[in-house]
GROMACS .gro file of C-alpha atoms in nm:
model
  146
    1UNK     CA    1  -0.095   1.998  -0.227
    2UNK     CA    2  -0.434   1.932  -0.313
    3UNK     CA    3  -0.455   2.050  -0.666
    4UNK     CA    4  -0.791   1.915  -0.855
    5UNK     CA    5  -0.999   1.663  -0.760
    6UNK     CA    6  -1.327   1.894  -0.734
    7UNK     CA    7  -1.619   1.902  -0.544
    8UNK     CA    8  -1.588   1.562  -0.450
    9UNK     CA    9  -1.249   1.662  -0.204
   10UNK     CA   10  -1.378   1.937  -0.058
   11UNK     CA   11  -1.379   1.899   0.348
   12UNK     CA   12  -1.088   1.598   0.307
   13UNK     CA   13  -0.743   1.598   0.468
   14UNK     CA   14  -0.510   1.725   0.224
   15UNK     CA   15  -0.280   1.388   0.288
   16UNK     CA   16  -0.575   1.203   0.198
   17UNK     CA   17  -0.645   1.420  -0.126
   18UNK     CA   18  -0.298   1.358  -0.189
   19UNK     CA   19  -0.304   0.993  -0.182
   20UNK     CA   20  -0.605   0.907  -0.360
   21UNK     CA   21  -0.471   1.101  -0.657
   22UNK     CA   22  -0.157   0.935  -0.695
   23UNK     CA   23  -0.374   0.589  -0.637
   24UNK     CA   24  -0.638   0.719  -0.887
   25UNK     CA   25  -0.278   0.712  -1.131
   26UNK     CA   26  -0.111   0.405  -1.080
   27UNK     CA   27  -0.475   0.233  -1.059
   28UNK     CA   28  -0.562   0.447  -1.406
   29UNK     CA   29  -0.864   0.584  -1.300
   30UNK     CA   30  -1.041   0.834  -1.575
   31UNK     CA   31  -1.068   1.222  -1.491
   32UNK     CA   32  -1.445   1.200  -1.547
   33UNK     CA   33  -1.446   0.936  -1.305
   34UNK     CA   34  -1.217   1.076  -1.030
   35UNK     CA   35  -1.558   1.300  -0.825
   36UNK     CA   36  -1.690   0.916  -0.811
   37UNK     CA   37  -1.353   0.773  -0.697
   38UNK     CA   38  -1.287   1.023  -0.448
   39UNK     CA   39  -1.653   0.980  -0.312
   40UNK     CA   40  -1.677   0.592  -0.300
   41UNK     CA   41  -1.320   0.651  -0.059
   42UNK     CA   42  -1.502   0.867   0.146
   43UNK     CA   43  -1.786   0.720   0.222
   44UNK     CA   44  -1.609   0.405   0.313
   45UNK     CA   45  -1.553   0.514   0.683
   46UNK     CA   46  -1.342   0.148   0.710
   47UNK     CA   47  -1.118   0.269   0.440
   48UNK     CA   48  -1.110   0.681   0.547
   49UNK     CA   49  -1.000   0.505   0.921
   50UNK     CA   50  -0.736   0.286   0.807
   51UNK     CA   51  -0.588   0.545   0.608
   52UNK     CA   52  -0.557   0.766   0.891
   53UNK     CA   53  -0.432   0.530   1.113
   54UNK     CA   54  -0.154   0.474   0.888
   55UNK     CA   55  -0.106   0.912   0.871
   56UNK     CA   56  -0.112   0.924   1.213
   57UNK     CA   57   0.057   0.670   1.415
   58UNK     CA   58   0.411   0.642   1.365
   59UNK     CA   59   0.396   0.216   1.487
   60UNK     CA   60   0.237   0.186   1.174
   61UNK     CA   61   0.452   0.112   0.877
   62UNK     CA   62   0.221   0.063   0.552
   63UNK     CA   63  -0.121   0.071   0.460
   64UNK     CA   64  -0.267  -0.132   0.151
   65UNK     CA   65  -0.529  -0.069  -0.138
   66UNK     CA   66  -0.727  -0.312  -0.304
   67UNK     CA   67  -0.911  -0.206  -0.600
   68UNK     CA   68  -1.332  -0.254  -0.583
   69UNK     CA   69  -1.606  -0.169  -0.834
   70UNK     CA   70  -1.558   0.232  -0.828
   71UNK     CA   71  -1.259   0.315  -0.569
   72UNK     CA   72  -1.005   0.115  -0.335
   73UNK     CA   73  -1.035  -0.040  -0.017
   74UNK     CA   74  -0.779   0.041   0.241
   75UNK     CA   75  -0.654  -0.166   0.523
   76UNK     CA   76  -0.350  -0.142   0.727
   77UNK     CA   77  -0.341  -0.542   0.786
   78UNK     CA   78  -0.161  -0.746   0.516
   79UNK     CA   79  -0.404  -0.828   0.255
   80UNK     CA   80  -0.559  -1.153   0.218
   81UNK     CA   81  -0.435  -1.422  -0.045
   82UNK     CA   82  -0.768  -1.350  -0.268
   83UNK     CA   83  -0.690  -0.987  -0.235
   84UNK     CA   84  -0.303  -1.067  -0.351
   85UNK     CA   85  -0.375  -1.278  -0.717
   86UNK     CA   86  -0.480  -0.889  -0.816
   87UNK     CA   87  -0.328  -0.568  -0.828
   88UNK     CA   88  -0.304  -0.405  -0.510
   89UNK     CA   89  -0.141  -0.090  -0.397
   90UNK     CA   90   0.120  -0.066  -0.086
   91UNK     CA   91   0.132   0.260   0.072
   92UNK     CA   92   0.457   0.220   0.297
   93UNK     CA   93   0.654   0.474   0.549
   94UNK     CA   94   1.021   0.537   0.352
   95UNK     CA   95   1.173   0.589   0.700
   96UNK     CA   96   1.049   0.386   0.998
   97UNK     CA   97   0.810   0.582   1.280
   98UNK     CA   98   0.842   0.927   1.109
   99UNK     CA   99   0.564   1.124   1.152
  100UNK     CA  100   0.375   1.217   0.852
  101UNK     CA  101   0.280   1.572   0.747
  102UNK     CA  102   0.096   1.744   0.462
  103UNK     CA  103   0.462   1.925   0.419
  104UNK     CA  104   0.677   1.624   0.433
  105UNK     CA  105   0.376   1.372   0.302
  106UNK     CA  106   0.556   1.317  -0.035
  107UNK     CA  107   0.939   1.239   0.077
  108UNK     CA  108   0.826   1.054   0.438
  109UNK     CA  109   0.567   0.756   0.180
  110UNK     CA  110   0.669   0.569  -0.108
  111UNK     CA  111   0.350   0.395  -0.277
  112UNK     CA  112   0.405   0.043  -0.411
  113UNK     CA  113   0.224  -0.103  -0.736
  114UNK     CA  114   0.224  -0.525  -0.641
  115UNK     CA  115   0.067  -0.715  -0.856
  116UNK     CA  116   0.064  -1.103  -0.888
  117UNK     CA  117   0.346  -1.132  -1.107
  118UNK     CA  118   0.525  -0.936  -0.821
  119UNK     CA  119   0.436  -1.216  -0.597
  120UNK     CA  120   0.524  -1.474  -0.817
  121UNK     CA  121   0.870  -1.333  -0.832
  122UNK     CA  122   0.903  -1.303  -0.487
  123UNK     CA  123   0.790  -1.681  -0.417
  124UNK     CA  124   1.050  -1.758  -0.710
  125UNK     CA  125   1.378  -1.614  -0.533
  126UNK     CA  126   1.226  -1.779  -0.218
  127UNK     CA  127   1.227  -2.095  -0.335
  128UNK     CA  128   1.555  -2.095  -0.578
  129UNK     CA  129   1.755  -1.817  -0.334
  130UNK     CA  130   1.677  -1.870  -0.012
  131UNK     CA  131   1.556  -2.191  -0.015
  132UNK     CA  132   1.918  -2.349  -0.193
  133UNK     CA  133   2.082  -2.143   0.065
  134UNK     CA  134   1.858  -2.261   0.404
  135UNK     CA  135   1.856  -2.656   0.274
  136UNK     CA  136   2.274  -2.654   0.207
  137UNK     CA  137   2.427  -2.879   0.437
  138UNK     CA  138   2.782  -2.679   0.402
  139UNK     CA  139   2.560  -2.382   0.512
  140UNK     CA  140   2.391  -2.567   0.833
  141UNK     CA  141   2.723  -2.635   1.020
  142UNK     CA  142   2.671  -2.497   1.381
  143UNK     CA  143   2.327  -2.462   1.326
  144UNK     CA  144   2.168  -2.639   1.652
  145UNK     CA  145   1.936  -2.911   1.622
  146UNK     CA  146   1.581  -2.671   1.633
   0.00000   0.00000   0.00000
């Protein structure tokens, strides 16, 4: 499970080494850089916390990245709307309360790339879906007055 990574993974959780290499991929991080990536997550005990929040209790259903200067931030509240206009990383339970393991860690998470183009599409079937279908008088018969 933890193949590579170096020196700078030695003494992590093997879920954790796990993660940050499939985030250094989607987030294109170099393989001279990786040591330095690894180490900037580490040393952000914030980011090493939320992370294992997210590994550990089964009430939690995602943790999110958020790209800094040399590694990612990780939070599991929903990230702010500065955080959203740039790419950001969801790392999300694929079935709800499981318990995650190093042996099941790669069928039990699915990680989401969401940028702001993803949010824009979102906001667009919101307002053209959803929106045409919640202001349709046909479609508020028997609705009550709240």
């Amino acid at each position: 499970m933890a193949e590579g990574g170096g020196d700078a993974t030695k003494g992590m959780e093997a879920r954790t080494v796990w993660t940050l290499q499939r985030l250094s991929i989607l987030l294109g991080v170099k393989m001279e850089k990786a040591d330095k990536f690894y180490s900037a997550f580490a040393a952000d005990e914030g980011s090493s916390r939320a992370l294992a929040r997210f590994m550990d209790e089964v009430e939690c259903p995602a943790c999110f990245f958020v790209p800094t200067g040399e590694s990612v931030l990780c939070t599991v509240d929903l990230p702010t709307a500065q955080q959203m206009r740039k790419k950001l990383v969801a790392l999300h339970r694929a079935t709800p309360e499981v318990a995650i393991t190093k042996e099941n860690l790669s069928d039990s998470v699915v990680l989401m790339e969401m940028t702001k183009n993803v949010m824009d599409l979102l906001n667009m079937y919101c307002q053209s879906v959803y929106l045409s279908i919640l202001t349709n008088p046909a479609n508020q018969s028997g609705w009550s007055d709240l």
